Amino acid sequence: MKSIFDKTTRAELVTRIANLNENSKAEWGKMTVSQMMKHCSLWDEMALGKKHYKQSFLGKLFGKMALKGMMKDEPIKKDLPTVSSFKITGITNFNEEKKCWLKLLDEYDDFEGDGIIHPFFGKITKLQVGLLAYKHTDHHLKQFNL
């Protein structure tokens, strides 16, 4: 499986992100392209350890089982529920969100630590962070036909 920590893989994602524009339309979901980029930036801030979350009650019940399913070498399913902390509504600035997201992706080069706490999955290892960060980014780029 691909990992966000692999420079070649990350460069491929950056190229795909560069192809997003303000008129990019989603194949599924409710987010605009700008909202999707903000959502992904919030996710990456968590993955990079910049923002910390506690595991939800439902996550404590089902998180490990769901994480096991997410670790399979297959794309993330369309229209899965989003953790409430990562739901974006309202107007967002396309250029600012794109710039912020690309900057965060560069920071995976300097990732330190052995993992994070995901609000649903709970404690995930550095390896799992790399795989999930790639899958999450890939999922949302596919959402916008990239």
C-alpha positions as YAML, in Angstrom:
chain: A
units: angstrom
residues:
- id: 1
  name: MET
  ca: [0.00, 0.00, 0.00]
- id: 2
  name: LYS
  ca: [1.08, 3.55, -0.64]
- id: 3
  name: SER
  ca: [2.16, 5.85, 2.20]
- id: 4
  name: ILE
  ca: [2.20, 9.63, 2.49]
- id: 5
  name: PHE
  ca: [5.73, 9.29, 3.89]
- id: 6
  name: ASP
  ca: [7.03, 8.12, 0.49]
- id: 7
  name: LYS
  ca: [8.29, 11.20, -1.40]
- id: 8
  name: THR
  ca: [7.35, 9.84, -4.84]
- id: 9
  name: THR
  ca: [3.83, 9.04, -3.68]
- id: 10
  name: ARG
  ca: [3.48, 12.45, -2.08]
- id: 11
  name: ALA
  ca: [4.73, 14.16, -5.27]
- id: 12
  name: GLU
  ca: [2.02, 12.33, -7.23]
- id: 13
  name: LEU
  ca: [-0.61, 13.65, -4.80]
- id: 14
  name: VAL
  ca: [0.76, 17.19, -5.09]
- id: 15
  name: THR
  ca: [0.51, 16.97, -8.89]
- id: 16
  name: ARG
  ca: [-3.11, 15.84, -8.61]
- id: 17
  name: ILE
  ca: [-3.90, 18.66, -6.16]
- id: 18
  name: ALA
  ca: [-2.33, 21.17, -8.56]
- id: 19
  name: ASN
  ca: [-4.96, 20.11, -11.11]
- id: 20
  name: LEU
  ca: [-7.84, 21.17, -8.84]
- id: 21
  name: ASN
  ca: [-9.52, 24.42, -9.76]
- id: 22
  name: GLU
  ca: [-12.39, 26.51, -8.40]
- id: 23
  name: ASN
  ca: [-14.78, 24.84, -10.84]
- id: 24
  name: SER
  ca: [-13.88, 21.25, -9.89]
- id: 25
  name: LYS
  ca: [-17.10, 19.35, -9.18]
- id: 26
  name: ALA
  ca: [-17.52, 16.44, -6.80]
- id: 27
  name: GLU
  ca: [-18.70, 13.04, -7.99]
- id: 28
  name: TRP
  ca: [-20.25, 12.44, -4.56]
- id: 29
  name: GLY
  ca: [-20.69, 14.17, -1.22]
- id: 30
  name: LYS
  ca: [-21.78, 17.66, -0.23]
- id: 31
  name: MET
  ca: [-18.48, 19.55, -0.02]
- id: 32
  name: THR
  ca: [-17.27, 22.07, -2.54]
- id: 33
  name: VAL
  ca: [-13.67, 21.75, -3.70]
- id: 34
  name: SER
  ca: [-12.58, 24.49, -1.27]
- id: 35
  name: GLN
  ca: [-14.39, 22.83, 1.63]
- id: 36
  name: MET
  ca: [-12.80, 19.49, 0.73]
- id: 37
  name: MET
  ca: [-9.33, 21.05, 0.82]
- id: 38
  name: LYS
  ca: [-10.07, 22.62, 4.24]
- id: 39
  name: HIS
  ca: [-11.35, 19.24, 5.45]
- id: 40
  name: CYS
  ca: [-8.15, 17.55, 4.25]
- id: 41
  name: SER
  ca: [-6.00, 20.22, 5.88]
- id: 42
  name: LEU
  ca: [-7.73, 19.65, 9.21]
- id: 43
  name: TRP
  ca: [-7.20, 15.91, 8.81]
- id: 44
  name: ASP
  ca: [-3.52, 16.41, 8.00]
- id: 45
  name: GLU
  ca: [-3.06, 18.75, 10.98]
- id: 46
  name: MET
  ca: [-4.31, 15.89, 13.15]
- id: 47
  name: ALA
  ca: [-2.16, 13.31, 11.37]
- id: 48
  name: LEU
  ca: [0.92, 15.50, 11.77]
- id: 49
  name: GLY
  ca: [0.24, 15.89, 15.49]
- id: 50
  name: LYS
  ca: [-0.53, 19.62, 15.26]
- id: 51
  name: LYS
  ca: [-4.05, 19.16, 16.66]
- id: 52
  name: HIS
  ca: [-5.03, 16.58, 19.22]
- id: 53
  name: TYR
  ca: [-8.32, 14.81, 19.68]
- id: 54
  name: LYS
  ca: [-9.75, 12.34, 22.14]
- id: 55
  name: GLN
  ca: [-11.28, 9.14, 20.89]
- id: 56
  name: SER
  ca: [-15.09, 9.30, 20.78]
- id: 57
  name: PHE
  ca: [-17.29, 6.89, 22.70]
- id: 58
  name: LEU
  ca: [-18.40, 5.22, 19.46]
- id: 59
  name: GLY
  ca: [-14.76, 5.03, 18.41]
- id: 60
  name: LYS
  ca: [-13.94, 3.20, 21.63]
- id: 61
  name: LEU
  ca: [-16.63, 0.66, 20.78]
- id: 62
  name: PHE
  ca: [-15.99, 0.23, 17.05]
- id: 63
  name: GLY
  ca: [-12.76, 2.08, 16.17]
- id: 64
  name: LYS
  ca: [-10.32, -0.83, 16.19]
- id: 65
  name: MET
  ca: [-12.61, -2.97, 14.06]
- id: 66
  name: ALA
  ca: [-13.11, -0.08, 11.59]
- id: 67
  name: LEU
  ca: [-9.36, 0.60, 11.50]
- id: 68
  name: LYS
  ca: [-8.71, -3.02, 10.57]
- id: 69
  name: GLY
  ca: [-11.04, -2.57, 7.59]
- id: 70
  name: MET
  ca: [-9.34, 0.70, 6.60]
- id: 71
  name: MET
  ca: [-5.94, -1.00, 6.53]
- id: 72
  name: LYS
  ca: [-6.98, -3.20, 3.61]
- id: 73
  name: ASP
  ca: [-5.39, -2.38, 0.27]
- id: 74
  name: GLU
  ca: [-8.53, -0.94, -1.26]
- id: 75
  name: PRO
  ca: [-9.92, 2.58, -1.71]
- id: 76
  name: ILE
  ca: [-12.04, 4.24, 0.95]
- id: 77
  name: LYS
  ca: [-15.74, 3.78, 0.24]
- id: 78
  name: LYS
  ca: [-17.78, 6.75, -0.97]
- id: 79
  name: ASP
  ca: [-20.02, 8.66, 1.45]
- id: 80
  name: LEU
  ca: [-18.61, 7.31, 4.71]
- id: 81
  name: PRO
  ca: [-19.53, 9.51, 7.68]
- id: 82
  name: THR
  ca: [-17.09, 12.27, 8.60]
- id: 83
  name: VAL
  ca: [-15.85, 12.91, 12.12]
- id: 84
  name: SER
  ca: [-17.74, 16.03, 13.26]
- id: 85
  name: SER
  ca: [-14.50, 17.94, 13.92]
- id: 86
  name: PHE
  ca: [-13.67, 17.66, 10.22]
- id: 87
  name: LYS
  ca: [-17.05, 18.70, 8.78]
- id: 88
  name: ILE
  ca: [-16.77, 21.94, 6.82]
- id: 89
  name: THR
  ca: [-19.67, 24.24, 6.03]
- id: 90
  name: GLY
  ca: [-19.76, 27.79, 4.79]
- id: 91
  name: ILE
  ca: [-17.53, 29.68, 2.42]
- id: 92
  name: THR
  ca: [-13.82, 28.88, 2.15]
- id: 93
  name: ASN
  ca: [-11.15, 30.52, 0.00]
- id: 94
  name: PHE
  ca: [-9.95, 28.21, -2.76]
- id: 95
  name: ASN
  ca: [-6.42, 29.63, -3.13]
- id: 96
  name: GLU
  ca: [-5.79, 29.83, 0.63]
- id: 97
  name: GLU
  ca: [-7.03, 26.30, 1.23]
- id: 98
  name: LYS
  ca: [-4.94, 24.88, -1.61]
- id: 99
  name: LYS
  ca: [-1.80, 26.64, -0.37]
- id: 100
  name: CYS
  ca: [-2.39, 25.50, 3.22]
- id: 101
  name: TRP
  ca: [-3.00, 21.88, 2.19]
- id: 102
  name: LEU
  ca: [0.12, 21.71, 0.03]
- id: 103
  name: LYS
  ca: [2.21, 23.19, 2.85]
- id: 104
  name: LEU
  ca: [0.93, 20.54, 5.25]
- id: 105
  name: LEU
  ca: [1.78, 17.75, 2.81]
- id: 106
  name: ASP
  ca: [5.38, 18.97, 2.75]
- id: 107
  name: GLU
  ca: [5.53, 18.57, 6.53]
- id: 108
  name: TYR
  ca: [5.23, 14.79, 6.32]
- id: 109
  name: ASP
  ca: [8.98, 14.82, 5.53]
- id: 110
  name: ASP
  ca: [9.61, 15.90, 9.12]
- id: 111
  name: PHE
  ca: [7.06, 13.67, 10.88]
- id: 112
  name: GLU
  ca: [8.25, 12.72, 14.33]
- id: 113
  name: GLY
  ca: [6.73, 10.42, 16.84]
- id: 114
  name: ASP
  ca: [5.32, 6.95, 16.74]
- id: 115
  name: GLY
  ca: [1.66, 7.74, 16.06]
- id: 116
  name: ILE
  ca: [-1.38, 9.80, 17.00]
- id: 117
  name: ILE
  ca: [-4.85, 9.52, 18.49]
- id: 118
  name: HIS
  ca: [-7.54, 9.54, 15.81]
- id: 119
  name: PRO
  ca: [-10.99, 10.69, 17.03]
- id: 120
  name: PHE
  ca: [-12.63, 7.47, 15.84]
- id: 121
  name: PHE
  ca: [-9.91, 4.84, 15.38]
- id: 122
  name: GLY
  ca: [-8.03, 5.72, 18.58]
- id: 123
  name: LYS
  ca: [-4.27, 5.20, 18.78]
- id: 124
  name: ILE
  ca: [-2.73, 4.60, 15.38]
- id: 125
  name: THR
  ca: [0.92, 3.93, 14.66]
- id: 126
  name: LYS
  ca: [3.21, 5.95, 12.39]
- id: 127
  name: LEU
  ca: [2.84, 3.27, 9.72]
- id: 128
  name: GLN
  ca: [-0.94, 3.51, 9.94]
- id: 129
  name: VAL
  ca: [-0.77, 7.34, 9.81]
- id: 130
  name: GLY
  ca: [1.18, 7.12, 6.55]
- id: 131
  name: LEU
  ca: [-1.23, 4.66, 4.96]
- id: 132
  name: LEU
  ca: [-4.39, 6.44, 6.15]
- id: 133
  name: ALA
  ca: [-3.11, 9.89, 5.16]
- id: 134
  name: TYR
  ca: [-2.47, 8.61, 1.64]
- id: 135
  name: LYS
  ca: [-5.83, 6.84, 1.42]
- id: 136
  name: HIS
  ca: [-7.70, 9.89, 2.76]
- id: 137
  name: THR
  ca: [-6.04, 12.26, 0.29]
- id: 138
  name: ASP
  ca: [-6.50, 9.83, -2.61]
- id: 139
  name: HIS
  ca: [-10.18, 9.36, -1.67]
- id: 140
  name: HIS
  ca: [-10.91, 13.09, -1.80]
- id: 141
  name: LEU
  ca: [-8.98, 13.64, -5.00]
- id: 142
  name: LYS
  ca: [-10.97, 10.85, -6.62]
- id: 143
  name: GLN
  ca: [-14.09, 12.55, -5.28]
- id: 144
  name: PHE
  ca: [-13.13, 15.46, -7.55]
- id: 145
  name: ASN
  ca: [-12.14, 13.25, -10.53]
- id: 146
  name: LEU
  ca: [-8.37, 13.34, -9.93]
...
